[in-house]
PDB file of C-alpha atoms in Angstrom:
ATOM      1  CA  MET S  24      75.267 119.673 103.295  1.00  0.00           C
ATOM      2  CA  GLN S  25      77.821 120.556 100.691  1.00  0.00           C
ATOM      3  CA  ASP S  26      76.659 120.821  97.254  1.00  0.00           C
ATOM      4  CA  LYS S  27      78.546 118.270  95.006  1.00  0.00           C
ATOM      5  CA  LYS S  28      78.774 119.801  91.566  1.00  0.00           C
ATOM      6  CA  GLU S  29      80.860 117.702  88.994  1.00  0.00           C
ATOM      7  CA  THR S  30      83.489 119.929  87.426  1.00  0.00           C
ATOM      8  CA  PRO S  31      83.801 119.653  83.701  1.00  0.00           C
ATOM      9  CA  GLU S  32      87.187 117.720  84.101  1.00  0.00           C
ATOM     10  CA  GLN S  33      85.500 115.101  86.533  1.00  0.00           C
ATOM     11  CA  LYS S  34      82.641 114.708  84.018  1.00  0.00           C
ATOM     12  CA  ARG S  35      85.159 114.126  81.145  1.00  0.00           C
ATOM     13  CA  GLU S  36      86.948 111.524  83.321  1.00  0.00           C
ATOM     14  CA  ARG S  37      83.634 109.715  84.258  1.00  0.00           C
ATOM     15  CA  LEU S  38      82.774 109.432  80.809  1.00  0.00           C
ATOM     16  CA  SER S  39      85.955 108.257  79.557  1.00  0.00           C
ATOM     17  CA  HIS S  40      85.982 105.492  82.297  1.00  0.00           C
ATOM     18  CA  LYS S  41      82.522 104.577  81.074  1.00  0.00           C
ATOM     19  CA  GLU S  42      83.559 104.344  77.440  1.00  0.00           C
ATOM     20  CA  LEU S  43      86.606 102.483  78.406  1.00  0.00           C
ATOM     21  CA  LYS S  44      84.695  99.757  80.180  1.00  0.00           C
ATOM     22  CA  SER S  45      82.148  99.306  77.281  1.00  0.00           C
ATOM     23  CA  ASN S  46      84.718  99.309  74.652  1.00  0.00           C
ATOM     24  CA  PRO S  47      88.317  98.551  75.565  1.00  0.00           C
ATOM     25  CA  THR S  48      89.916  97.461  72.236  1.00  0.00           C
ATOM     26  CA  GLY S  49      88.482 100.698  70.383  1.00  0.00           C
ATOM     27  CA  ASN S  50      89.613 102.729  73.228  1.00  0.00           C
ATOM     28  CA  MET S  51      93.222 101.357  72.864  1.00  0.00           C
ATOM     29  CA  ASN S  52      93.097 102.117  69.079  1.00  0.00           C
ATOM     30  CA  ASP S  53      92.072 105.739  69.884  1.00  0.00           C
ATOM     31  CA  ALA S  54      94.949 105.925  72.412  1.00  0.00           C
ATOM     32  CA  PHE S  55      97.511 105.022  69.916  1.00  0.00           C
ATOM     33  CA  ASN S  56      96.058 107.279  67.243  1.00  0.00           C
ATOM     34  CA  ARG S  57      95.959 110.117  70.052  1.00  0.00           C
ATOM     35  CA  ALA S  58      99.616 109.895  70.543  1.00  0.00           C
ATOM     36  CA  ASN S  59     100.251 111.509  67.071  1.00  0.00           C
ATOM     37  CA  SER S  60      98.471 114.599  68.046  1.00  0.00           C
ATOM     38  CA  GLY S  61      98.174 114.415  71.884  1.00  0.00           C
ATOM     39  CA  ASN S  62     100.624 114.170  74.644  1.00  0.00           C
ATOM     40  CA  LEU S  63     101.961 111.184  76.792  1.00  0.00           C
ATOM     41  CA  ALA S  64      99.669 111.999  79.673  1.00  0.00           C
ATOM     42  CA  ASP S  65      96.551 111.398  77.195  1.00  0.00           C
ATOM     43  CA  LEU S  66      98.183 108.237  75.996  1.00  0.00           C
ATOM     44  CA  VAL S  67      98.868 106.680  79.264  1.00  0.00           C
ATOM     45  CA  GLY S  68      95.581 107.870  80.970  1.00  0.00           C
ATOM     46  CA  SER S  69      93.502 105.995  78.094  1.00  0.00           C
ATOM     47  CA  LEU S  70      95.486 102.840  78.115  1.00  0.00           C
ATOM     48  CA  GLY S  71      95.188 102.125  81.816  1.00  0.00           C
ATOM     49  CA  TRP S  72      97.724 100.436  84.055  1.00  0.00           C
ATOM     50  CA  LYS S  73      98.020  97.052  81.905  1.00  0.00           C
ATOM     51  CA  GLY S  74      98.617  99.153  78.679  1.00  0.00           C
ATOM     52  CA  THR S  75     100.943 101.362  80.384  1.00  0.00           C
ATOM     53  CA  GLY S  76     102.973  98.482  81.787  1.00  0.00           C
ATOM     54  CA  ILE S  77     103.147  96.931  78.465  1.00  0.00           C
ATOM     55  CA  LEU S  78     104.135 100.155  76.717  1.00  0.00           C
ATOM     56  CA  ILE S  79     107.059 100.491  79.303  1.00  0.00           C
ATOM     57  CA  LEU S  80     108.220  96.832  78.697  1.00  0.00           C
ATOM     58  CA  VAL S  81     108.322  97.415  74.948  1.00  0.00           C
ATOM     59  CA  ILE S  82     110.434 100.425  75.558  1.00  0.00           C
ATOM     60  CA  ILE S  83     112.680  98.835  77.843  1.00  0.00           C
ATOM     61  CA  ILE S  84     113.108  95.751  75.582  1.00  0.00           C
ATOM     62  CA  ALA S  85     113.731  98.171  72.523  1.00  0.00           C
ATOM     63  CA  PHE S  86     116.320  99.869  74.495  1.00  0.00           C
ATOM     64  CA  ILE S  87     118.189  96.578  75.443  1.00  0.00           C
ATOM     65  CA  ILE S  88     118.126  95.430  71.808  1.00  0.00           C
ATOM     66  CA  VAL S  89     119.499  98.696  70.602  1.00  0.00           C
ATOM     67  CA  SER S  90     122.262  98.596  73.314  1.00  0.00           C
ATOM     68  CA  LEU S  91     123.358  95.018  72.303  1.00  0.00           C
ATOM     69  CA  PHE S  92     123.774  95.810  68.645  1.00  0.00           C
ATOM     70  CA  LYS S  93     125.739  99.100  68.897  1.00  0.00           C
TER      71      LYS S  93
END
């Protein structure tokens, strides 16, 4: 039988998902604040697929609006 030890990265990921399920709005606020000091992967990873989709839509709409007024 293989020894299934959890790596630190897996533990962080598991705890992050647990926190997201218990406090989704606070975690979204953390994600936006983390963007100031973190990277895009941290932002997208903490937003989830719905938040990431909304973020992409906002960027596309902003690009279209800027293109129309040039």
